[in-house]
Amino acid sequence: MQKDYQTKEQEQEQNIKNSLPRLLHRYKDAEFSMLQRVKFAFYLSFLLIGTIICIIPITFFIEYFILPEYLVCYSIIFIEVFCLSMFSLALVLLIQGKFFTSAHTSLISGFACVWAVMFIDNGPVVKQMNTIVYIVGLLGTLTFFISKQKAIIIWYTCANLIILVIFTYYSYQKHHLEKHVFADYLVDGSIAILFAGFVGYNVVKINKRSLEKANNEIEERKKLEKNIREEEEKFRVAFMNAPMGMSIVNTKGKFVAINPRLSKMFGYTEEELFSEKINFIIHPDDIEKSIEWINKNMAGEPCEPEMEKRFIHKDGQVIWGVIRSHWIRTPEGEPIMSITHLNDITEKKLADEAIRKNEEMYRMLFEMANDAIILLEGKRIISCNEKTLQLFGANRDEVVGASIEDFSPITQPNGNLSTDEATYFTQCAHTGMPQFFEWMHIRKDGCKVETEVTINETVVNEKKLLIVIIRDITVRKAIEKELETYHNNLETLVKKRTEEIAHMNEELQATNEELYSQREELQATVTILKQTQQQLVQAEKMASLGI
């Protein structure tokens, strides 16, 4: 959905900005009156520079070839070159965005050069006086275009009057003018300068009021148009980038505008949606109630602010949506078109169905669990499964609404009160720390049941609850006791057998010591026998030798 938001006035202003030379791009955001002054100064600068460029060779030719030697004044050429330089500098300043500095530089340079030429020129005085009247008067009118303040015109006028008096008196002394000629040209020049200043002063005064009023009106209109454009742009951006489907529908049920999200939601192109009425995408079973709801909205009758209904995707699948509509009306109250918001809730519907199935599954698991499962709100039981009823030997009415302490003895096996222990464990669970401990319960018939309890905090419908899982460990505890007895008996037998083995070990050690002593005696006897044998052998050898 594309629209042209520019008014004719804005287009004209934009055309003026586009017509600015590229060198003046710094003024593109300036107000209208400033743009006009800048353009005038820009083209006037080029005209002055071009004119002086042409005048310089002409002046040189006249001074060198035409004028008699006593009238030649080459200083004029230097003044013209200086004037050319100053006008060029003013042009550079103008291009850099310094309009007022540029304008005053041009104007002061022009006045200075004119007066300098008049003072040093050797031409006829009468021609000089006529020239001063015309040129100074002409230059004086240029202040109209650069000034927003009347004081600037007064300053320029006074400065020129002072210089005029000095020049006239100078010419009177130099050329020996008669007094009436001196007075005549002084009056003529003063009138010209004062007239230019007076006209400029009043023109600026009148224009300032008119421009202020016009500028205020223009600014107000611009602000209003800017606000309208901003609001329209905000709506367009919000419409085109809305996360939900949005459309504008006329009273005939035809789409006037749609956003990309709506087109994507139904799988149709914009052209396909524009070519049909809105009913072709509504589920057949929901058309009748949809028409009734739309008619009530159009008529302004009381009805639900939004409606949930089904739509048909281009590929045939069903889309669930929640639609909200606001009708734009004429001052007389007649409906013109409707701005419609459509939220796709298909995923929510599927998620709700999945949640319902999961709830059924978890309910089945809850009821069929082999452990007792309880939901606590504070200390009050708000729900439990069938196994809990079996564990406590009570019916559901007796369990729901009761507390854990109602099915616990006064004290636990560790000697602590059941109420104190229950309070401690529930408070710890509410801090987010899962609790696991053993607990003694008591059935309705008075039988004690040893259990293993797990407590965790959970949130259901924005309420903090405790889920308690209780496992009957009475049988396990009995087996553990039997195992402990068997273990103790086994330890006794092992200890007795160990003592017997230790006694036998002591006897063996004594026998070993005795045998070791006998062994040493035998070794000594063997040693003696070996020595005796050696002596006998030695005696036999000596006997055989007859010694």
Coordinates of C-alpha atoms in Angstrom, one line a residue:
M1 CA 0.0 0.0 0.0
Q2 CA 1.8 3.1 -1.3
K3 CA 0.6 6.7 -1.1
D4 CA 1.9 10.1 -2.1
Y5 CA 1.8 12.3 1.0
Q6 CA 3.3 15.5 -0.5
T7 CA 1.0 18.6 -0.9
K8 CA 1.3 21.0 -3.9
E9 CA 3.0 23.6 -1.7
Q10 CA 5.6 21.1 -0.6
E11 CA 6.1 20.0 -4.1
Q12 CA 6.7 23.6 -5.2
E13 CA 9.1 24.1 -2.3
Q14 CA 10.9 20.8 -3.2
N15 CA 11.1 22.0 -6.8
I16 CA 12.8 25.2 -5.6
K17 CA 15.2 23.3 -3.5
N18 CA 15.9 21.0 -6.5
S19 CA 16.5 24.0 -8.7
L20 CA 19.3 25.2 -6.4
P21 CA 22.8 24.8 -8.0
R22 CA 24.8 21.9 -6.6
L23 CA 27.3 24.4 -5.1
L24 CA 24.5 25.7 -2.8
H25 CA 23.6 22.3 -1.3
R26 CA 24.3 23.6 2.2
Y27 CA 21.1 25.8 1.9
K28 CA 18.8 22.9 1.0
D29 CA 17.1 23.0 4.5
A30 CA 16.8 26.8 4.6
E31 CA 13.5 28.6 4.6
F32 CA 11.9 29.8 1.4
S33 CA 12.9 33.5 1.6
M34 CA 16.5 32.6 2.4
L35 CA 16.6 30.3 -0.7
Q36 CA 15.5 33.2 -2.9
R37 CA 18.1 35.6 -1.4
V38 CA 20.8 32.9 -1.8
K39 CA 20.0 32.3 -5.4
F40 CA 19.9 36.0 -6.2
A41 CA 23.3 36.5 -4.5
F42 CA 24.8 33.5 -6.3
Y43 CA 23.8 34.6 -9.8
L44 CA 24.6 38.3 -9.0
S45 CA 28.1 37.3 -7.9
F46 CA 28.7 35.5 -11.2
L47 CA 27.4 38.5 -13.1
L48 CA 29.6 40.9 -11.1
I49 CA 32.7 38.7 -11.5
G50 CA 32.0 38.4 -15.3
T51 CA 31.4 42.1 -15.7
I52 CA 34.6 43.1 -13.9
I53 CA 36.6 40.5 -15.9
C54 CA 35.3 42.2 -19.1
I55 CA 35.8 45.8 -17.6
I56 CA 39.5 45.2 -16.7
P57 CA 40.8 44.9 -20.3
I58 CA 38.5 47.6 -21.5
T59 CA 39.8 50.0 -18.8
F60 CA 43.3 49.0 -19.6
F61 CA 42.7 49.8 -23.3
I62 CA 41.1 53.1 -22.6
E63 CA 43.7 54.2 -20.1
Y64 CA 46.6 53.2 -22.3
F65 CA 45.5 54.0 -25.8
I66 CA 42.6 56.5 -25.7
L67 CA 42.9 58.9 -22.7
P68 CA 45.5 61.7 -22.8
E69 CA 48.5 61.1 -20.6
Y70 CA 47.5 63.7 -18.0
L71 CA 44.2 61.8 -17.4
V72 CA 45.6 58.3 -17.3
C73 CA 45.2 56.6 -13.9
Y74 CA 46.5 53.0 -13.8
S75 CA 45.4 52.7 -10.1
I76 CA 41.9 52.1 -11.3
I77 CA 43.0 48.7 -12.8
F78 CA 44.4 47.6 -9.5
I79 CA 41.1 48.7 -7.8
E80 CA 39.1 46.6 -10.3
V81 CA 41.4 43.6 -9.7
F82 CA 40.9 44.1 -5.9
C83 CA 37.2 44.3 -6.5
L84 CA 37.3 41.0 -8.6
S85 CA 39.2 39.3 -5.8
M86 CA 36.7 40.4 -3.1
F87 CA 33.7 39.4 -5.2
S88 CA 35.4 36.0 -5.8
L89 CA 36.0 35.7 -2.0
A90 CA 32.3 36.5 -1.4
L91 CA 31.3 33.8 -3.8
V92 CA 33.4 31.3 -2.0
L93 CA 31.9 32.3 1.3
L94 CA 28.5 32.0 -0.2
I95 CA 29.2 28.5 -1.4
Q96 CA 30.5 27.6 2.1
G97 CA 27.1 28.5 3.6
K98 CA 28.1 31.9 5.1
F99 CA 25.5 34.0 3.3
F100 CA 25.5 37.2 5.4
T101 CA 29.3 37.3 5.5
S102 CA 29.4 36.9 1.8
A103 CA 26.7 39.5 1.1
H104 CA 28.3 42.2 3.3
T105 CA 31.7 41.4 1.8
S106 CA 30.3 42.0 -1.7
L107 CA 28.5 45.2 -0.7
I108 CA 31.3 46.8 1.3
S109 CA 33.8 45.9 -1.5
G110 CA 31.5 47.4 -4.1
F111 CA 31.1 50.7 -2.1
A112 CA 34.8 50.8 -1.3
C113 CA 35.8 50.3 -5.0
V114 CA 33.3 52.9 -6.3
W115 CA 34.5 55.5 -3.8
A116 CA 38.1 54.7 -4.4
V117 CA 37.7 55.1 -8.2
M118 CA 35.9 58.4 -7.7
F119 CA 38.7 59.7 -5.5
I120 CA 41.6 58.8 -7.8
D121 CA 39.9 59.2 -11.2
N122 CA 41.0 62.3 -13.1
G123 CA 37.8 62.5 -15.3
P124 CA 35.4 65.4 -15.3
V125 CA 33.9 66.2 -11.9
V126 CA 30.4 66.5 -13.2
K127 CA 30.5 63.0 -14.7
Q128 CA 32.0 61.7 -11.5
M129 CA 29.1 63.2 -9.5
N130 CA 26.5 61.8 -11.7
T131 CA 28.2 58.4 -11.5
I132 CA 28.3 58.5 -7.7
V133 CA 24.6 59.4 -7.5
Y134 CA 23.5 56.4 -9.7
I135 CA 26.0 53.8 -8.4
V136 CA 25.7 54.5 -4.7
G137 CA 21.9 54.6 -5.0
L138 CA 21.9 51.3 -6.9
L139 CA 24.2 49.7 -4.4
G140 CA 22.2 51.0 -1.6
T141 CA 19.1 49.1 -2.8
L142 CA 21.1 45.8 -2.5
T143 CA 20.7 46.0 1.3
F144 CA 17.1 45.1 0.8
F145 CA 18.1 41.6 -0.1
I146 CA 20.6 40.8 2.6
S147 CA 19.1 42.5 5.6
K148 CA 16.6 41.3 8.2
Q149 CA 17.3 44.2 10.4
K150 CA 16.6 47.8 9.7
A151 CA 19.7 49.0 11.6
I152 CA 22.0 47.6 8.9
I153 CA 20.4 49.9 6.2
I154 CA 20.8 52.9 8.5
W155 CA 24.5 52.0 9.0
Y156 CA 25.1 51.7 5.3
T157 CA 23.2 54.9 4.6
C158 CA 25.1 56.9 7.2
A159 CA 28.5 55.6 6.0
N160 CA 27.7 56.6 2.4
L161 CA 26.5 60.0 3.4
I162 CA 29.8 60.7 5.3
I163 CA 31.9 59.5 2.4
L164 CA 29.7 61.6 0.0
V165 CA 30.4 64.7 2.1
I166 CA 34.1 64.0 2.1
F167 CA 34.2 63.3 -1.6
T168 CA 32.2 66.4 -2.5
Y169 CA 34.4 68.6 -0.3
Y170 CA 37.4 66.9 -1.8
S171 CA 36.2 67.6 -5.4
Y172 CA 35.3 71.2 -4.4
Q173 CA 38.8 71.8 -3.2
K174 CA 40.6 69.9 -6.0
H175 CA 38.6 71.2 -8.9
H176 CA 37.7 74.6 -7.5
L177 CA 34.0 74.1 -8.0
E178 CA 31.6 76.9 -7.5
K179 CA 29.6 76.8 -4.2
H180 CA 26.3 76.3 -5.9
V181 CA 27.6 73.3 -7.9
F182 CA 29.2 72.0 -4.7
A183 CA 25.8 72.4 -2.9
D184 CA 23.8 71.0 -5.8
Y185 CA 25.8 67.8 -6.1
L186 CA 26.0 67.4 -2.3
V187 CA 22.2 67.7 -2.1
D188 CA 21.6 65.4 -5.1
G189 CA 23.9 62.7 -3.8
S190 CA 22.5 63.0 -0.2
I191 CA 18.9 62.8 -1.6
A192 CA 19.8 59.7 -3.6
I193 CA 21.4 57.9 -0.7
L194 CA 18.7 59.0 1.8
F195 CA 16.0 58.0 -0.6
A196 CA 17.5 54.6 -1.1
G197 CA 18.0 54.2 2.6
F198 CA 14.4 55.4 3.4
V199 CA 12.9 53.1 0.8
G200 CA 15.0 50.2 2.0
Y201 CA 14.2 50.9 5.7
N202 CA 10.4 50.9 5.1
V203 CA 10.5 48.0 2.6
V204 CA 12.4 45.9 5.2
K205 CA 10.0 47.1 7.9
I206 CA 6.9 46.2 5.9
N207 CA 8.4 43.0 4.5
K208 CA 9.6 41.9 8.0
R209 CA 6.0 42.1 9.3
S210 CA 4.6 40.4 6.3
L211 CA 7.3 37.7 6.2
E212 CA 6.9 37.1 10.0
K213 CA 3.2 36.6 9.6
A214 CA 3.6 34.5 6.4
N215 CA 6.4 32.5 8.0
N216 CA 4.4 31.8 11.1
E217 CA 1.5 30.7 8.9
I218 CA 3.8 28.6 6.8
E219 CA 5.5 27.1 9.9
E220 CA 2.1 26.3 11.4
R221 CA 0.9 24.7 8.2
K222 CA 4.2 22.8 7.9
K223 CA 3.9 21.5 11.4
L224 CA 0.3 20.4 10.8
E225 CA 1.2 18.8 7.5
K226 CA 4.3 17.2 9.2
N227 CA 2.2 15.8 12.0
I228 CA -0.3 14.5 9.5
R229 CA 2.4 12.9 7.4
E230 CA 4.0 11.4 10.5
E231 CA 0.8 10.0 11.7
E232 CA 0.0 8.6 8.3
E233 CA 3.5 7.2 8.0
K234 CA 3.2 5.7 11.5
F235 CA -0.1 4.1 10.5
R236 CA 1.4 2.8 7.2
V237 CA 4.5 1.4 8.9
A238 CA 2.4 -0.2 11.7
F239 CA -0.1 -1.5 9.1
M240 CA 2.5 -3.0 6.8
N241 CA 4.7 -4.4 9.6
A242 CA 2.1 -5.5 12.0
P243 CA 2.7 -9.0 13.5
M244 CA -0.9 -9.8 13.0
G245 CA -3.0 -9.8 9.8
M246 CA -4.5 -6.4 9.1
S247 CA -6.9 -5.2 6.4
I248 CA -9.2 -2.4 5.4
V249 CA -12.6 -3.6 4.2
N250 CA -15.4 -1.5 2.7
T251 CA -19.1 -1.8 3.4
K252 CA -19.5 -4.2 0.4
G253 CA -17.2 -6.7 2.0
K254 CA -14.3 -6.1 -0.4
F255 CA -10.7 -5.6 0.6
V256 CA -9.4 -2.1 0.2
A257 CA -5.9 -2.7 1.7
I258 CA -4.1 -5.7 3.2
N259 CA -0.8 -6.2 4.8
P260 CA 1.8 -8.8 3.9
R261 CA 1.1 -10.8 7.1
L262 CA -2.6 -11.3 6.1
S263 CA -1.6 -12.4 2.6
K264 CA 0.9 -14.8 4.0
M265 CA -1.5 -16.1 6.5
F266 CA -4.0 -17.3 3.9
G267 CA -1.5 -18.1 1.1
Y268 CA -3.1 -15.8 -1.4
T269 CA -1.5 -12.9 -3.3
E270 CA -2.8 -9.4 -2.9
E271 CA -4.4 -9.5 -6.3
E272 CA -6.3 -12.7 -5.5
L273 CA -7.6 -11.2 -2.2
F274 CA -8.6 -7.9 -3.8
S275 CA -10.6 -9.8 -6.5
E276 CA -12.9 -11.6 -4.1
K277 CA -15.1 -10.7 -1.1
I278 CA -13.9 -11.6 2.4
N279 CA -16.4 -14.5 2.7
F280 CA -14.5 -16.7 0.3
I281 CA -11.8 -17.3 2.9
I282 CA -14.2 -17.9 5.8
H283 CA -15.0 -21.5 6.8
P284 CA -18.5 -22.3 5.5
D285 CA -19.8 -23.3 9.0
D286 CA -18.8 -19.9 10.3
I287 CA -20.1 -17.6 7.5
E288 CA -23.5 -17.1 9.0
K289 CA -22.4 -16.0 12.5
S290 CA -19.6 -13.9 10.9
I291 CA -22.1 -11.9 8.8
E292 CA -24.3 -11.4 11.9
W293 CA -21.3 -10.1 13.9
I294 CA -20.3 -7.8 11.1
N295 CA -23.8 -6.4 10.6
K296 CA -24.0 -5.6 14.3
N297 CA -20.7 -3.8 14.2
M298 CA -21.7 -1.8 11.2
A299 CA -25.0 -0.8 12.8
G300 CA -23.2 0.1 16.1
E301 CA -25.3 -2.5 18.0
P302 CA -23.9 -4.1 21.2
C303 CA -21.9 -7.1 20.4
E304 CA -18.7 -8.9 21.4
P305 CA -15.6 -6.8 20.7
E306 CA -13.9 -9.8 19.0
M307 CA -14.9 -13.0 17.4
E308 CA -13.2 -16.4 17.1
K309 CA -13.8 -18.2 13.8
R310 CA -12.2 -20.5 11.2
F311 CA -10.8 -19.6 7.9
I312 CA -9.7 -21.7 4.9
H313 CA -6.1 -21.5 3.7
K314 CA -5.4 -21.6 -0.1
D315 CA -4.1 -25.2 0.3
G316 CA -7.3 -26.2 2.1
Q317 CA -6.2 -26.4 5.7
V318 CA -8.2 -24.8 8.5
I319 CA -6.9 -21.7 10.2
W320 CA -8.3 -20.5 13.5
G321 CA -8.3 -16.7 14.0
V322 CA -9.5 -14.0 16.4
I323 CA -10.9 -11.0 14.6
R324 CA -11.4 -7.5 15.9
S325 CA -12.9 -4.7 13.8
H326 CA -13.2 -1.0 14.1
W327 CA -15.5 1.0 11.7
I328 CA -14.6 4.4 10.4
R329 CA -17.7 6.5 10.0
T330 CA -18.8 9.8 8.5
P331 CA -19.7 12.8 10.8
E332 CA -23.3 11.6 10.3
G333 CA -22.3 8.1 11.7
E334 CA -22.5 6.2 8.4
P335 CA -19.9 3.4 8.1
I336 CA -17.2 3.9 5.4
M337 CA -14.7 1.2 6.0
S338 CA -13.5 -1.2 8.6
I339 CA -9.9 -1.6 10.0
T340 CA -9.6 -5.2 10.9
H341 CA -7.1 -7.1 13.0
L342 CA -6.7 -10.8 12.7
N343 CA -4.6 -12.9 15.0
D344 CA -3.7 -16.4 13.9
I345 CA -4.5 -18.7 16.9
T346 CA -4.1 -22.0 15.0
E347 CA -1.0 -22.9 16.9
K348 CA -2.7 -22.0 20.2
K349 CA -5.7 -24.2 19.3
L350 CA -3.4 -27.1 18.5
A351 CA -1.4 -26.4 21.7
D352 CA -4.6 -26.3 23.7
E353 CA -5.7 -29.7 22.2
A354 CA -2.2 -31.1 22.9
I355 CA -2.4 -29.7 26.5
R356 CA -5.8 -31.4 26.9
K357 CA -4.5 -34.7 25.7
N358 CA -1.4 -34.3 28.0
E359 CA -3.7 -33.5 30.9
E360 CA -5.6 -36.7 30.3
M361 CA -2.4 -38.6 30.0
Y362 CA -0.9 -37.0 33.2
R363 CA -4.2 -37.5 35.0
M364 CA -4.0 -41.2 34.1
L365 CA -0.4 -41.4 35.3
F366 CA -1.3 -39.5 38.4
E367 CA -4.1 -41.9 39.3
M368 CA -2.2 -45.1 38.3
A369 CA 1.1 -44.2 40.0
N370 CA 2.4 -46.7 42.5
D371 CA 3.3 -43.9 44.9
A372 CA 1.0 -41.6 46.8
I373 CA 0.9 -38.2 45.2
I374 CA -0.5 -35.1 47.0
L375 CA -0.9 -31.4 46.0
L376 CA -0.5 -29.1 49.0
E377 CA -1.6 -25.5 49.1
G378 CA 0.0 -24.2 52.3
K379 CA -0.6 -27.3 54.5
R380 CA -4.0 -28.2 53.1
I381 CA -4.3 -31.1 50.8
I382 CA -6.2 -30.0 47.6
S383 CA -5.8 -33.1 45.5
C384 CA -4.5 -36.6 45.7
N385 CA -4.4 -39.9 43.8
E386 CA -6.0 -43.3 44.5
K387 CA -2.7 -44.6 46.0
T388 CA -2.9 -41.9 48.7
L389 CA -6.3 -43.1 49.8
Q390 CA -5.0 -46.6 50.0
L391 CA -2.0 -45.5 52.0
F392 CA -4.0 -43.5 54.6
G393 CA -6.9 -46.0 54.6
A394 CA -9.4 -43.2 54.1
N395 CA -11.8 -41.9 51.4
R396 CA -11.2 -38.8 49.2
D397 CA -13.5 -36.5 51.3
E398 CA -11.5 -37.4 54.4
V399 CA -8.2 -36.7 52.8
V400 CA -8.9 -33.6 50.6
G401 CA -9.0 -30.5 52.9
A402 CA -7.0 -32.2 55.6
S403 CA -3.3 -31.7 56.4
I404 CA -0.3 -34.0 56.5
E405 CA -0.2 -33.7 60.3
D406 CA -3.7 -35.3 60.4
F407 CA -2.2 -38.5 59.1
S408 CA 1.0 -38.3 61.2
P409 CA 1.7 -39.3 64.9
I410 CA 2.4 -36.5 67.4
T411 CA 6.1 -37.1 67.3
Q412 CA 8.4 -38.6 64.7
P413 CA 10.9 -41.4 65.4
N414 CA 13.6 -38.8 66.0
G415 CA 11.6 -37.3 68.9
N416 CA 10.6 -34.0 67.1
L417 CA 7.0 -32.9 66.8
S418 CA 5.4 -33.8 63.5
T419 CA 4.0 -30.2 63.1
D420 CA 7.5 -28.7 63.6
E421 CA 9.1 -31.1 61.2
A422 CA 6.3 -30.6 58.5
T423 CA 6.6 -26.8 58.8
Y424 CA 10.4 -27.0 58.3
F425 CA 10.3 -29.2 55.3
T426 CA 7.5 -27.2 53.5
Q427 CA 9.3 -23.9 54.1
C428 CA 12.5 -25.3 52.7
A429 CA 10.6 -26.6 49.6
H430 CA 9.0 -23.2 49.1
T431 CA 12.5 -21.7 48.8
G432 CA 13.1 -23.8 45.7
M433 CA 15.1 -26.6 47.5
P434 CA 13.7 -30.1 46.8
Q435 CA 13.2 -32.1 50.1
F436 CA 13.8 -35.8 50.5
F437 CA 13.3 -37.4 53.9
E438 CA 11.7 -40.4 55.8
W439 CA 8.4 -39.8 57.6
M440 CA 6.2 -41.9 59.9
H441 CA 2.5 -41.7 58.9
I442 CA -0.5 -43.1 60.7
R443 CA -3.4 -44.7 59.0
K444 CA -7.0 -44.0 59.8
D445 CA -7.1 -47.4 61.6
G446 CA -4.2 -46.4 63.8
C447 CA -1.5 -48.5 62.1
K448 CA 1.9 -46.8 61.6
V449 CA 3.3 -46.6 58.1
E450 CA 7.0 -45.8 57.4
T451 CA 7.3 -43.7 54.2
E452 CA 9.9 -42.0 52.1
V453 CA 8.8 -38.4 51.1
T454 CA 9.8 -36.1 48.3
I455 CA 8.6 -32.5 48.2
N456 CA 9.0 -30.1 45.3
E457 CA 7.5 -26.7 44.6
T458 CA 5.4 -26.2 41.4
V459 CA 3.2 -23.5 40.0
V460 CA -0.4 -24.3 38.9
N461 CA -2.6 -21.5 37.6
E462 CA -0.2 -18.9 39.0
K463 CA -0.4 -20.5 42.4
K464 CA 2.6 -21.9 44.2
L465 CA 1.8 -25.4 45.3
L466 CA 3.8 -28.3 46.7
I467 CA 3.8 -31.7 45.1
V468 CA 4.4 -34.4 47.6
I469 CA 5.3 -38.0 46.6
I470 CA 5.0 -40.6 49.3
R471 CA 6.4 -44.1 49.0
D472 CA 5.5 -46.8 51.5
I473 CA 8.8 -48.3 52.7
T474 CA 7.3 -50.4 55.6
V475 CA 8.3 -53.7 53.9
R476 CA 11.7 -52.4 52.9
K477 CA 12.3 -51.2 56.5
A478 CA 11.4 -54.7 57.8
I479 CA 13.8 -56.3 55.3
E480 CA 16.4 -53.8 56.3
K481 CA 15.9 -54.8 60.0
E482 CA 16.3 -58.5 59.1
L483 CA 19.4 -57.7 57.1
E484 CA 20.8 -55.7 60.0
T485 CA 20.1 -58.6 62.4
Y486 CA 21.8 -61.1 60.0
H487 CA 24.7 -58.7 59.6
N488 CA 25.1 -58.4 63.4
N489 CA 25.0 -62.2 63.8
L490 CA 27.5 -62.6 61.0
E491 CA 29.8 -60.0 62.6
T492 CA 29.6 -62.0 66.0
L493 CA 30.5 -65.3 64.3
V494 CA 33.3 -63.6 62.4
K495 CA 34.7 -62.1 65.5
K496 CA 34.5 -65.5 67.4
R497 CA 36.2 -67.3 64.5
T498 CA 38.8 -64.5 64.3
E499 CA 39.6 -65.0 68.0
E500 CA 40.0 -68.8 67.6
I501 CA 42.3 -68.3 64.6
A502 CA 44.4 -65.8 66.6
H503 CA 44.8 -68.4 69.5
M504 CA 45.8 -71.1 67.1
N505 CA 48.2 -68.6 65.5
E506 CA 49.8 -68.0 68.9
E507 CA 50.2 -71.8 69.5
L508 CA 51.8 -72.2 66.1
Q509 CA 54.2 -69.4 66.8
A510 CA 55.3 -71.1 70.0
T511 CA 55.8 -74.4 68.2
N512 CA 57.8 -72.6 65.5
E513 CA 60.0 -71.0 68.1
E514 CA 60.7 -74.4 69.8
L515 CA 61.4 -76.0 66.4
Y516 CA 63.7 -73.2 65.6
S517 CA 65.7 -73.7 68.9
Q518 CA 66.0 -77.5 68.1
R519 CA 67.1 -76.6 64.6
E520 CA 70.0 -74.5 66.0
E521 CA 71.1 -77.3 68.3
L522 CA 71.1 -79.8 65.4
Q523 CA 73.1 -77.4 63.3
A524 CA 75.7 -77.1 66.2
T525 CA 75.9 -80.9 66.5
V526 CA 76.4 -81.3 62.7
T527 CA 79.1 -78.7 62.8
I528 CA 81.0 -80.7 65.6
L529 CA 80.6 -83.9 63.6
K530 CA 82.1 -82.3 60.5
Q531 CA 85.1 -81.1 62.5
T532 CA 85.6 -84.6 64.1
Q533 CA 85.4 -86.2 60.6
Q534 CA 88.0 -83.8 59.3
Q535 CA 90.3 -84.6 62.2
L536 CA 90.0 -88.4 61.6
V537 CA 90.8 -88.0 57.9
Q538 CA 93.8 -86.0 58.8
A539 CA 95.0 -88.6 61.3
E540 CA 94.6 -91.4 58.7
K541 CA 96.7 -89.4 56.2
M542 CA 99.5 -88.9 58.7
A543 CA 99.4 -92.6 59.7
S544 CA 99.8 -93.7 56.1
L545 CA 102.8 -91.5 55.8
G546 CA 104.4 -93.1 58.9
I547 CA 104.5 -90.0 60.8

